[in-house]
PDB file of C-alpha atoms in Angstrom:
ATOM      1  CA  MET R  20      -0.117   0.105  -0.350  1.00 46.00           C
ATOM      2  CA  GLU R  21       1.320   3.507  -1.119  1.00 46.00           C
ATOM      3  CA  ASP R  22       2.001   5.689   2.419  1.00 54.00           C
ATOM      4  CA  THR R  23      -0.532   8.680   2.569  1.00 62.00           C
ATOM      5  CA  TRP R  24       1.394   9.569   5.535  1.00 64.00           C
ATOM      6  CA  THR R  25      -0.212  12.799   6.975  1.00 77.00           C
ATOM      7  CA  TRP R  26      -0.872  14.509  10.437  1.00 79.00           C
ATOM      8  CA  ARG R  27      -4.580  13.642  10.170  1.00 85.00           C
ATOM      9  CA  THR R  28      -3.707  10.048  10.038  1.00 87.00           C
ATOM     10  CA  VAL R  29      -1.198  10.477  12.699  1.00 87.00           C
ATOM     11  CA  VAL R  30      -3.659  12.264  14.684  1.00 90.00           C
ATOM     12  CA  ILE R  31      -6.319   9.864  13.983  1.00 92.00           C
ATOM     13  CA  THR R  32      -4.150   6.892  14.752  1.00 92.00           C
ATOM     14  CA  LEU R  33      -3.125   8.297  18.453  1.00 92.00           C
ATOM     15  CA  VAL R  34      -5.884   7.208  19.129  1.00 94.00           C
ATOM     16  CA  ALA R  35      -5.743   3.545  19.292  1.00 92.00           C
ATOM     17  CA  PRO R  36      -2.859   3.900  21.477  1.00 91.00           C
ATOM     18  CA  VAL R  37      -4.123   6.303  23.899  1.00 91.00           C
ATOM     19  CA  ALA R  38      -7.488   4.255  24.043  1.00 91.00           C
ATOM     20  CA  TRP R  39      -5.115   1.131  24.922  1.00 89.00           C
ATOM     21  CA  GLY R  40      -3.392   3.222  27.331  1.00 84.00           C
ATOM     22  CA  THR R  41      -6.349   2.945  30.228  1.00 86.00           C
ATOM     23  CA  THR R  42      -6.213  -0.739  30.252  1.00 82.00           C
ATOM     24  CA  TYR R  43      -4.109  -1.212  32.826  1.00 78.00           C
ATOM     25  CA  VAL R  44      -6.225   1.635  34.962  1.00 82.00           C
ATOM     26  CA  THR R  45      -9.307  -0.136  33.910  1.00 87.00           C
ATOM     27  CA  THR R  46      -7.826  -3.964  34.747  1.00 82.00           C
ATOM     28  CA  GLU R  47      -6.927  -3.109  37.982  1.00 79.00           C
ATOM     29  CA  GLY R  48     -10.293  -0.945  39.213  1.00 84.00           C
ATOM     30  CA  LEU R  49     -12.343  -2.583  37.348  1.00 90.00           C
ATOM     31  CA  LEU R  50     -12.482  -5.951  35.844  1.00 89.00           C
ATOM     32  CA  PRO R  51     -12.415  -8.954  38.035  1.00 88.00           C
ATOM     33  CA  ASP R  52      -9.447 -11.101  39.124  1.00 82.00           C
ATOM     34  CA  ASP R  53      -7.527 -13.975  36.765  1.00 80.00           C
ATOM     35  CA  ARG R  54      -9.749 -14.557  34.541  1.00 87.00           C
ATOM     36  CA  PRO R  55      -7.405 -13.250  31.579  1.00 82.00           C
ATOM     37  CA  LEU R  56      -9.470 -15.486  28.931  1.00 88.00           C
ATOM     38  CA  PHE R  57     -12.381 -14.427  29.748  1.00 91.00           C
ATOM     39  CA  SER R  58     -11.824 -10.607  30.001  1.00 89.00           C
ATOM     40  CA  ALA R  59      -9.848 -11.340  26.083  1.00 89.00           C
ATOM     41  CA  ALA R  60     -13.491 -12.789  25.118  1.00 92.00           C
ATOM     42  CA  VAL R  61     -15.578 -10.486  26.770  1.00 92.00           C
ATOM     43  CA  ARG R  62     -12.863  -7.605  25.426  1.00 90.00           C
ATOM     44  CA  ALA R  63     -13.270  -8.840  21.315  1.00 93.00           C
ATOM     45  CA  LEU R  64     -16.861 -10.798  20.715  1.00 94.00           C
ATOM     46  CA  PRO R  65     -19.198  -8.906  21.896  1.00 95.00           C
ATOM     47  CA  VAL R  66     -18.703  -5.723  19.900  1.00 95.00           C
ATOM     48  CA  GLY R  67     -16.954  -7.767  17.041  1.00 95.00           C
ATOM     49  CA  LEU R  68     -20.897  -9.176  17.142  1.00 96.00           C
ATOM     50  CA  ALA R  69     -22.136  -5.841  17.084  1.00 95.00           C
ATOM     51  CA  ILE R  70     -20.209  -4.101  14.729  1.00 95.00           C
ATOM     52  CA  VAL R  71     -21.048  -7.295  12.323  1.00 95.00           C
ATOM     53  CA  ALA R  72     -24.661  -6.537  12.922  1.00 95.00           C
ATOM     54  CA  LEU R  73     -24.908  -2.627  11.702  1.00 94.00           C
ATOM     55  CA  ARG R  74     -23.000  -3.568   8.865  1.00 93.00           C
ATOM     56  CA  ARG R  75     -24.998  -6.343   7.114  1.00 92.00           C
ATOM     57  CA  ARG R  76     -21.832  -7.528   5.339  1.00 93.00           C
ATOM     58  CA  LEU R  77     -19.705 -11.302   5.834  1.00 94.00           C
ATOM     59  CA  PRO R  78     -16.654 -12.073   4.294  1.00 94.00           C
ATOM     60  CA  ARG R  79     -16.100 -13.760   1.712  1.00 92.00           C
ATOM     61  CA  GLY R  80     -14.007 -16.677  -0.107  1.00 93.00           C
ATOM     62  CA  VAL R  81     -10.636 -15.927   0.915  1.00 95.00           C
ATOM     63  CA  TRP R  82     -11.439 -13.586   3.693  1.00 94.00           C
ATOM     64  CA  TRP R  83     -13.228 -16.255   5.501  1.00 95.00           C
ATOM     65  CA  TRP R  84      -9.596 -17.537   6.828  1.00 95.00           C
ATOM     66  CA  ARG R  85      -7.842 -14.230   6.084  1.00 95.00           C
ATOM     67  CA  SER R  86     -10.489 -12.887   8.927  1.00 95.00           C
ATOM     68  CA  LEU R  87      -9.991 -15.860  11.085  1.00 95.00           C
ATOM     69  CA  VAL R  88      -5.851 -15.386  10.757  1.00 95.00           C
ATOM     70  CA  LEU R  89      -6.332 -11.237  11.589  1.00 95.00           C
ATOM     71  CA  GLY R  90      -8.271 -11.800  14.388  1.00 94.00           C
ATOM     72  CA  THR R  91      -6.157 -14.138  16.109  1.00 93.00           C
ATOM     73  CA  CYS R  92      -2.919 -12.924  15.492  1.00 93.00           C
ATOM     74  CA  THR R  93      -3.984  -9.023  16.104  1.00 91.00           C
ATOM     75  CA  MET R  94      -6.650  -9.369  18.855  1.00 90.00           C
ATOM     76  CA  GLY R  95      -7.809 -12.812  20.007  1.00 89.00           C
ATOM     77  CA  LEU R  96      -4.037 -14.352  20.529  1.00 89.00           C
ATOM     78  CA  PHE R  97      -2.408 -11.229  21.193  1.00 88.00           C
ATOM     79  CA  PHE R  98      -4.894 -10.399  24.192  1.00 83.00           C
ATOM     80  CA  CYS R  99      -4.695 -13.724  25.805  1.00 83.00           C
ATOM     81  CA  LEU R 100      -1.201 -13.728  25.662  1.00 86.00           C
ATOM     82  CA  LEU R 101      -1.102  -9.946  26.548  1.00 81.00           C
ATOM     83  CA  PHE R 102      -2.986 -10.587  29.706  1.00 75.00           C
ATOM     84  CA  LEU R 103      -1.451 -13.338  30.501  1.00 79.00           C
ATOM     85  CA  ALA R 104       1.763 -11.782  30.832  1.00 80.00           C
ATOM     86  CA  ALA R 105       0.030  -8.362  32.454  1.00 71.00           C
ATOM     87  CA  TYR R 106      -0.912 -10.984  35.438  1.00 72.00           C
ATOM     88  CA  ARG R 107       2.364 -13.227  35.739  1.00 75.00           C
ATOM     89  CA  LEU R 108       5.074  -9.507  35.258  1.00 73.00           C
ATOM     90  CA  PRO R 109       5.588  -6.633  36.678  1.00 68.00           C
ATOM     91  CA  GLY R 110       3.792  -3.772  34.407  1.00 63.00           C
ATOM     92  CA  GLY R 111       7.264  -1.981  33.440  1.00 63.00           C
ATOM     93  CA  LEU R 112       8.147  -5.402  32.260  1.00 68.00           C
ATOM     94  CA  ALA R 113       5.532  -6.119  30.434  1.00 69.00           C
ATOM     95  CA  SER R 114       5.393  -2.435  28.975  1.00 71.00           C
ATOM     96  CA  THR R 115       8.710  -2.362  28.221  1.00 74.00           C
ATOM     97  CA  MET R 116       9.018  -5.816  26.062  1.00 77.00           C
ATOM     98  CA  THR R 117       5.795  -4.856  24.627  1.00 78.00           C
ATOM     99  CA  ALA R 118       7.473  -1.630  23.602  1.00 81.00           C
ATOM    100  CA  MET R 119      10.097  -3.325  21.331  1.00 85.00           C
ATOM    101  CA  SER R 120       6.949  -4.226  18.738  1.00 87.00           C
ATOM    102  CA  PRO R 121       8.075  -1.702  16.154  1.00 87.00           C
ATOM    103  CA  LEU R 122      11.158  -3.105  15.540  1.00 87.00           C
ATOM    104  CA  VAL R 123       9.552  -6.681  14.873  1.00 90.00           C
ATOM    105  CA  VAL R 124       6.898  -4.647  13.343  1.00 90.00           C
ATOM    106  CA  MET R 125       9.580  -3.828  11.240  1.00 90.00           C
ATOM    107  CA  ALA R 126      11.252  -6.408  10.354  1.00 91.00           C
ATOM    108  CA  LEU R 127       8.966  -9.021   9.253  1.00 92.00           C
ATOM    109  CA  ALA R 128       6.889  -5.322   6.894  1.00 90.00           C
ATOM    110  CA  ALA R 129      10.898  -6.210   5.313  1.00 90.00           C
ATOM    111  CA  VAL R 130      10.554  -9.514   4.140  1.00 89.00           C
ATOM    112  CA  LEU R 131       6.383 -10.000   3.804  1.00 89.00           C
ATOM    113  CA  ALA R 132       4.899  -6.587   2.976  1.00 84.00           C
ATOM    114  CA  GLY R 133       8.367  -4.978   0.777  1.00 85.00           C
ATOM    115  CA  GLU R 134       8.928  -2.084   3.351  1.00 86.00           C
ATOM    116  CA  PRO R 135      12.373  -1.828   4.150  1.00 87.00           C
ATOM    117  CA  PRO R 136      13.255  -0.155   7.513  1.00 85.00           C
ATOM    118  CA  THR R 137      14.329   3.322   7.452  1.00 83.00           C
ATOM    119  CA  ARG R 138      17.191   4.809   9.714  1.00 85.00           C
ATOM    120  CA  ALA R 139      15.043   7.239  11.186  1.00 83.00           C
ATOM    121  CA  GLY R 140      12.719   4.302  12.202  1.00 86.00           C
ATOM    122  CA  VAL R 141      15.129   2.176  13.433  1.00 90.00           C
ATOM    123  CA  VAL R 142      16.715   4.978  15.093  1.00 89.00           C
ATOM    124  CA  GLY R 143      13.094   6.238  16.302  1.00 88.00           C
ATOM    125  CA  ALA R 144      12.609   2.855  17.370  1.00 89.00           C
ATOM    126  CA  VAL R 145      15.500   2.209  19.725  1.00 91.00           C
ATOM    127  CA  VAL R 146      14.830   5.827  21.459  1.00 90.00           C
ATOM    128  CA  GLY R 147      11.064   4.683  21.948  1.00 88.00           C
ATOM    129  CA  VAL R 148      12.055   0.981  23.849  1.00 87.00           C
ATOM    130  CA  LEU R 149      14.910   2.984  26.137  1.00 90.00           C
ATOM    131  CA  GLY R 150      12.494   5.644  26.765  1.00 87.00           C
ATOM    132  CA  VAL R 151       9.966   3.428  28.108  1.00 85.00           C
ATOM    133  CA  ALA R 152      11.867   1.967  30.657  1.00 85.00           C
ATOM    134  CA  LEU R 153      13.373   4.759  32.257  1.00 85.00           C
ATOM    135  CA  LEU R 154       9.236   5.108  32.098  1.00 79.00           C
ATOM    136  CA  VAL R 155       7.704   2.030  33.505  1.00 75.00           C
ATOM    137  CA  LEU R 156      11.334  -0.334  34.320  1.00 71.00           C
ATOM    138  CA  ARG R 157      11.575  -0.857  38.105  1.00 69.00           C
ATOM    139  CA  SER R 158      15.030  -2.190  39.682  1.00 59.00           C
ATOM    140  CA  ASP R 159      12.711  -4.939  41.648  1.00 60.00           C
ATOM    141  CA  ALA R 160      10.763  -5.923  38.699  1.00 58.00           C
ATOM    142  CA  ALA R 161      10.853 -10.371  38.908  1.00 64.00           C
ATOM    143  CA  VAL R 162      11.715 -12.062  36.249  1.00 71.00           C
ATOM    144  CA  ASP R 163       8.720 -14.958  35.435  1.00 77.00           C
ATOM    145  CA  LEU R 164       9.626 -17.383  32.605  1.00 83.00           C
ATOM    146  CA  VAL R 165       6.242 -18.090  31.644  1.00 84.00           C
ATOM    147  CA  GLY R 166       5.399 -13.917  32.357  1.00 82.00           C
ATOM    148  CA  VAL R 167       8.416 -13.588  29.623  1.00 85.00           C
ATOM    149  CA  LEU R 168       7.256 -15.492  26.709  1.00 89.00           C
ATOM    150  CA  ALA R 169       3.947 -14.614  26.543  1.00 87.00           C
ATOM    151  CA  ALA R 170       4.781 -11.111  26.438  1.00 86.00           C
ATOM    152  CA  ALA R 171       7.348 -12.744  22.992  1.00 89.00           C
ATOM    153  CA  GLY R 172       4.770 -14.021  21.563  1.00 91.00           C
ATOM    154  CA  ALA R 173       1.962 -11.094  22.352  1.00 90.00           C
ATOM    155  CA  VAL R 174       4.708  -9.084  20.337  1.00 90.00           C
ATOM    156  CA  GLY R 175       4.974 -12.012  18.066  1.00 92.00           C
ATOM    157  CA  THR R 176       1.448 -12.281  16.901  1.00 93.00           C
ATOM    158  CA  SER R 177       0.096  -8.971  16.424  1.00 91.00           C
ATOM    159  CA  ALA R 178       3.058  -7.738  14.264  1.00 93.00           C
ATOM    160  CA  LEU R 179       2.795 -10.387  12.029  1.00 94.00           C
ATOM    161  CA  GLY R 180      -0.882  -9.613  12.408  1.00 93.00           C
ATOM    162  CA  PHE R 181      -0.139  -6.203  11.473  1.00 91.00           C
ATOM    163  CA  VAL R 182       1.993  -7.009   8.579  1.00 93.00           C
ATOM    164  CA  LEU R 183      -0.378  -9.177   7.160  1.00 93.00           C
ATOM    165  CA  LEU R 184      -2.993  -6.680   7.381  1.00 90.00           C
ATOM    166  CA  LYS R 185      -0.675  -4.572   4.540  1.00 87.00           C
ATOM    167  CA  ARG R 186      -0.142  -7.300   2.713  1.00 89.00           C
ATOM    168  CA  TRP R 187      -3.972  -8.384   2.044  1.00 90.00           C
ATOM    169  CA  ASP R 188      -5.691  -5.507   0.702  1.00 85.00           C
ATOM    170  CA  PRO R 189      -8.474  -5.265   2.424  1.00 86.00           C
ATOM    171  CA  PRO R 190     -12.264  -5.644   0.469  1.00 89.00           C
ATOM    172  CA  THR R 191     -14.465  -3.631   3.158  1.00 91.00           C
ATOM    173  CA  ASP R 192     -14.542  -0.720   4.720  1.00 91.00           C
ATOM    174  CA  LEU R 193     -12.500  -0.691   8.423  1.00 89.00           C
ATOM    175  CA  LEU R 194     -15.460  -0.994  10.454  1.00 92.00           C
ATOM    176  CA  THR R 195     -16.333  -3.927   8.633  1.00 95.00           C
ATOM    177  CA  LEU R 196     -12.940  -4.778   8.792  1.00 94.00           C
ATOM    178  CA  THR R 197     -12.539  -4.680  12.227  1.00 93.00           C
ATOM    179  CA  GLY R 198     -16.116  -7.114  13.461  1.00 95.00           C
ATOM    180  CA  TRP R 199     -14.662  -9.437  10.675  1.00 95.00           C
ATOM    181  CA  GLN R 200     -11.312  -9.629  13.182  1.00 95.00           C
ATOM    182  CA  LEU R 201     -12.928  -9.180  16.714  1.00 95.00           C
ATOM    183  CA  THR R 202     -16.089 -11.717  15.936  1.00 96.00           C
ATOM    184  CA  ALA R 203     -13.122 -14.317  14.900  1.00 95.00           C
ATOM    185  CA  ALA R 204     -10.986 -13.666  18.020  1.00 94.00           C
ATOM    186  CA  GLY R 205     -13.996 -13.724  19.746  1.00 94.00           C
ATOM    187  CA  LEU R 206     -14.832 -16.885  18.609  1.00 94.00           C
ATOM    188  CA  VAL R 207     -11.628 -18.730  18.942  1.00 92.00           C
ATOM    189  CA  LEU R 208     -11.090 -17.104  22.360  1.00 92.00           C
ATOM    190  CA  ALA R 209     -14.722 -18.122  24.029  1.00 93.00           C
ATOM    191  CA  PRO R 210     -14.302 -21.996  24.111  1.00 93.00           C
ATOM    192  CA  VAL R 211     -10.882 -21.432  25.478  1.00 90.00           C
ATOM    193  CA  ALA R 212     -11.812 -19.838  28.502  1.00 92.00           C
ATOM    194  CA  LEU R 213     -14.886 -21.299  29.489  1.00 93.00           C
ATOM    195  CA  VAL R 214     -12.608 -24.927  29.289  1.00 93.00           C
ATOM    196  CA  VAL R 215      -9.487 -23.117  30.965  1.00 89.00           C
ATOM    197  CA  GLU R 216     -10.977 -21.228  33.651  1.00 91.00           C
ATOM    198  CA  GLY R 217     -14.897 -22.780  34.194  1.00 92.00           C
ATOM    199  CA  ALA R 218     -17.765 -20.907  34.329  1.00 91.00           C
ATOM    200  CA  PRO R 219     -17.869 -17.228  32.907  1.00 91.00           C
ATOM    201  CA  PRO R 220     -17.677 -15.202  37.103  1.00 91.00           C
ATOM    202  CA  ALA R 221     -20.910 -13.219  38.284  1.00 91.00           C
ATOM    203  CA  LEU R 222     -20.121  -9.503  36.622  1.00 92.00           C
ATOM    204  CA  GLY R 223     -21.296  -6.327  39.285  1.00 93.00           C
ATOM    205  CA  THR R 224     -22.234  -2.976  38.085  1.00 94.00           C
ATOM    206  CA  ARG R 225     -17.872  -2.120  37.708  1.00 94.00           C
ATOM    207  CA  ASN R 226     -17.290  -5.086  36.099  1.00 94.00           C
ATOM    208  CA  VAL R 227     -19.795  -4.735  33.240  1.00 95.00           C
ATOM    209  CA  VAL R 228     -18.829  -0.681  33.166  1.00 95.00           C
ATOM    210  CA  GLY R 229     -15.196  -1.747  32.921  1.00 94.00           C
ATOM    211  CA  TYR R 230     -15.936  -4.693  30.365  1.00 94.00           C
ATOM    212  CA  ALA R 231     -18.498  -1.714  28.101  1.00 94.00           C
ATOM    213  CA  TRP R 232     -15.119   0.686  28.044  1.00 95.00           C
ATOM    214  CA  ILE R 233     -12.222  -2.158  27.151  1.00 92.00           C
ATOM    215  CA  GLY R 234     -14.958  -3.357  24.369  1.00 93.00           C
ATOM    216  CA  VAL R 235     -16.098  -0.416  23.040  1.00 94.00           C
ATOM    217  CA  VAL R 236     -14.001   2.534  23.762  1.00 94.00           C
ATOM    218  CA  GLY R 237     -10.842  -0.071  23.759  1.00 92.00           C
ATOM    219  CA  THR R 238     -10.834  -2.087  21.211  1.00 92.00           C
ATOM    220  CA  GLY R 239     -14.014  -1.627  18.807  1.00 92.00           C
ATOM    221  CA  LEU R 240     -13.197   2.183  18.531  1.00 94.00           C
ATOM    222  CA  ALA R 241      -9.341   1.667  18.583  1.00 93.00           C
ATOM    223  CA  TYR R 242      -8.790  -0.911  15.978  1.00 93.00           C
ATOM    224  CA  VAL R 243     -10.690   1.437  13.367  1.00 93.00           C
ATOM    225  CA  CYS R 244      -8.632   3.910  14.176  1.00 94.00           C
ATOM    226  CA  TRP R 245      -5.416   1.920  14.576  1.00 93.00           C
ATOM    227  CA  PHE R 246      -6.377  -0.038  10.958  1.00 92.00           C
ATOM    228  CA  HIS R 247      -7.053   3.794   9.811  1.00 91.00           C
ATOM    229  CA  GLY R 248      -2.666   4.084  10.270  1.00 90.00           C
ATOM    230  CA  LEU R 249      -1.812   1.116   8.850  1.00 88.00           C
ATOM    231  CA  THR R 250      -3.527   1.388   5.564  1.00 86.00           C
ATOM    232  CA  ARG R 251      -1.846   4.869   5.180  1.00 86.00           C
ATOM    233  CA  MET R 252       1.470   4.567   6.726  1.00 86.00           C
ATOM    234  CA  THR R 253       4.635   1.919   6.598  1.00 85.00           C
ATOM    235  CA  ALA R 254       4.012  -0.467   9.067  1.00 85.00           C
ATOM    236  CA  GLY R 255       6.840   0.844  11.155  1.00 85.00           C
ATOM    237  CA  ALA R 256       5.637   4.257  11.198  1.00 86.00           C
ATOM    238  CA  THR R 257       1.776   2.508  12.692  1.00 88.00           C
ATOM    239  CA  ALA R 258       3.830   0.693  15.371  1.00 88.00           C
ATOM    240  CA  LEU R 259       5.935   3.534  16.343  1.00 89.00           C
ATOM    241  CA  VAL R 260       3.330   5.530  16.966  1.00 91.00           C
ATOM    242  CA  GLY R 261       1.810   2.823  19.295  1.00 89.00           C
ATOM    243  CA  LEU R 262       4.731   3.582  22.121  1.00 89.00           C
ATOM    244  CA  VAL R 263       2.692   6.923  23.420  1.00 90.00           C
ATOM    245  CA  ASN R 264       0.721   3.312  25.018  1.00 87.00           C
ATOM    246  CA  PRO R 265       3.184   3.273  27.963  1.00 85.00           C
ATOM    247  CA  VAL R 266       2.990   7.109  28.356  1.00 86.00           C
ATOM    248  CA  VAL R 267      -0.565   7.418  28.415  1.00 87.00           C
ATOM    249  CA  GLY R 268      -0.747   4.213  31.250  1.00 81.00           C
ATOM    250  CA  THR R 269       1.854   6.049  32.938  1.00 81.00           C
ATOM    251  CA  LEU R 270       0.247   9.075  33.936  1.00 85.00           C
ATOM    252  CA  LEU R 271      -3.128   7.770  34.259  1.00 83.00           C
ATOM    253  CA  GLY R 272      -1.517   5.368  37.137  1.00 79.00           C
ATOM    254  CA  VAL R 273      -0.014   8.964  38.326  1.00 81.00           C
ATOM    255  CA  LEU R 274      -3.394  10.363  38.714  1.00 85.00           C
ATOM    256  CA  VAL R 275      -5.776   7.195  38.940  1.00 80.00           C
ATOM    257  CA  MET R 276      -3.458   5.704  41.146  1.00 73.00           C
ATOM    258  CA  HIS R 277      -1.384   7.978  42.802  1.00 77.00           C
ATOM    259  CA  GLU R 278       2.046   6.376  41.626  1.00 75.00           C
ATOM    260  CA  ALA R 279       5.285   8.356  41.380  1.00 76.00           C
ATOM    261  CA  PHE R 280       6.614  10.513  38.827  1.00 80.00           C
ATOM    262  CA  GLY R 281      10.165  11.942  39.097  1.00 85.00           C
ATOM    263  CA  PRO R 282      12.956  13.044  36.682  1.00 89.00           C
ATOM    264  CA  THR R 283      13.245   9.771  35.171  1.00 86.00           C
ATOM    265  CA  GLN R 284      10.120   8.960  34.041  1.00 84.00           C
ATOM    266  CA  ALA R 285      10.041  12.778  32.375  1.00 88.00           C
ATOM    267  CA  LEU R 286      12.631  12.291  30.952  1.00 91.00           C
ATOM    268  CA  GLY R 287      10.833   8.583  29.396  1.00 88.00           C
ATOM    269  CA  VAL R 288       8.461  10.568  28.346  1.00 88.00           C
ATOM    270  CA  THR R 289      10.521  12.892  26.365  1.00 91.00           C
ATOM    271  CA  LEU R 290      12.257  10.443  24.749  1.00 91.00           C
ATOM    272  CA  VAL R 291       8.957   8.152  23.401  1.00 89.00           C
ATOM    273  CA  LEU R 292       7.500  11.189  21.847  1.00 88.00           C
ATOM    274  CA  GLY R 293      10.607  12.438  20.391  1.00 88.00           C
ATOM    275  CA  GLY R 294      11.483   8.637  19.197  1.00 88.00           C
ATOM    276  CA  VAL R 295       7.907   8.716  17.668  1.00 88.00           C
ATOM    277  CA  LEU R 296       7.994  11.607  15.997  1.00 84.00           C
ATOM    278  CA  ALA R 297      11.842  11.227  14.765  1.00 81.00           C
ATOM    279  CA  GLY R 298      10.519   7.791  12.992  1.00 79.00           C
ATOM    280  CA  GLN R 299       7.584   9.389  11.290  1.00 77.00           C
ATOM    281  CA  PRO R 300       9.169   9.559   7.313  1.00 69.00           C
ATOM    282  CA  ALA R 301       6.874  12.277   6.350  1.00 65.00           C
ATOM    283  CA  ALA R 302       7.259  14.460   9.370  1.00 65.00           C
ATOM    284  CA  LEU R 303      11.206  14.522   9.294  1.00 63.00           C
ATOM    285  CA  ALA R 304      10.944  15.383   4.891  1.00 66.00           C
ATOM    286  CA  ALA R 305       8.114  18.216   6.407  1.00 63.00           C
ATOM    287  CA  VAL R 306      10.663  19.341   8.803  1.00 64.00           C
ATOM    288  CA  ARG R 307      13.941  19.592   5.845  1.00 67.00           C
ATOM    289  CA  ARG R 308      11.293  21.265   3.474  1.00 68.00           C
ATOM    290  CA  ARG R 309      10.738  23.933   6.096  1.00 66.00           C
ATOM    291  CA  ARG R 310      14.701  24.218   6.566  1.00 67.00           C
ATOM    292  CA  VAL R 311      14.817  24.584   3.029  1.00 69.00           C
ATOM    293  CA  SER R 312      12.096  27.018   2.472  1.00 66.00           C
ATOM    294  CA  ARG R 313      14.124  29.684   5.148  1.00 68.00           C
ATOM    295  CA  LEU R 314      16.847  29.444   3.773  1.00 68.00           C
ATOM    296  CA  SER R 315      15.342  30.208  -0.535  1.00 67.00           C
ATOM    297  CA  HIS R 316      14.266  32.835   1.796  1.00 63.00           C
ATOM    298  CA  ARG R 317      17.214  33.975   3.353  1.00 63.00           C
ATOM    299  CA  THR R 318      19.562  33.394   0.914  1.00 56.00           C
ATOM    300  CA  PRO R 319      19.612  36.083  -2.718  1.00 56.00           C
ATOM    301  CA  THR R 320      19.338  34.370  -5.861  1.00 51.00           C
ATOM    302  CA  VAL R 321      21.447  35.521  -8.454  1.00 49.00           C
ATOM    303  CA  GLU R 322      19.841  37.510 -10.951  1.00 49.00           C
ATOM    304  CA  GLY R 323      19.094  39.042  -7.795  1.00 48.00           C
ATOM    305  CA  CYS R 324      22.934  40.154  -7.125  1.00 46.00           C
ATOM    306  CA  ALA R 325      22.144  41.110 -11.085  1.00 46.00           C
ATOM    307  CA  THR R 326      20.047  43.367 -10.249  1.00 45.00           C
ATOM    308  CA  ALA R 327      19.869  44.645  -7.231  1.00 43.00           C
ATOM    309  CA  SER R 328      23.560  46.850  -6.998  1.00 43.00           C
ATOM    310  CA  SER R 329      22.515  48.214  -3.090  1.00 41.00           C
ATOM    311  CA  ARG R 330      23.342  44.335  -1.954  1.00 43.00           C
ATOM    312  CA  PRO R 331      27.769  44.469  -1.794  1.00 41.00           C
ATOM    313  CA  THR R 332      27.337  41.013  -0.202  1.00 40.00           C
ATOM    314  CA  CYS R 333      26.897  39.505  -3.512  1.00 36.00           C
TER     315      CYS R 333
END
């Protein structure tokens, strides 16, 4: 797909990591404990079915299995592994590992989608990972092998799904495509959750509110905006925008859960945002054009030197 980067595209894509950044606070404060598979299924299936019913369009031909593959990679298996990592690892370590997603996306995009990574993109991703580490990683973070493998799996499966979406040109609008993937993800997750975790837990008002938020805003709206970016920007540039996720999560942790925030975290925020901006090739091109334009206005032309005798410096 052609890179049609604009600031409007970036702003729309930013809705996704901002919404995802609320997941930690929502999970901690509103969702039932120790039910990662159930939470993943509820996050995907209801909103997916609602979108399919609203759009009244089902996949055709190869898009039946493609929707299943994409839904499993970008949502189903990803949600499952992400929740497992969140339960098994400290939030800082899990966030730092998932922040490596842009580098994985760039590598897969080069192989599967013919999008070689740019130097600016790689540098931006490395700077962003460093910023996330400063932002959320703590020296007392305990390393759990299962949690580490789950986080690595979440990064790998989601990156594969995002790159495949770039390679497989969608046959429909983004809302319908999102509904197909969410439904596929929920149908894969629901029976697994039933077998592994047993019957669904009793839900209170807080749980319902939490699932409604994480399903409608943190999943349905977020993925429509994310796929908007993927279909208009390079996979690497889009993945870098996702690094805003831990920034939002950290700021909400400070505001809502009264977590500490000092100079180290402030430096982390600066590095993350700088890495995201530096990894946008079109943004850098716009800056270069502006510089060239300013220099052209300051430097007199040869014709101007020939006709303006009052300019002794020509």
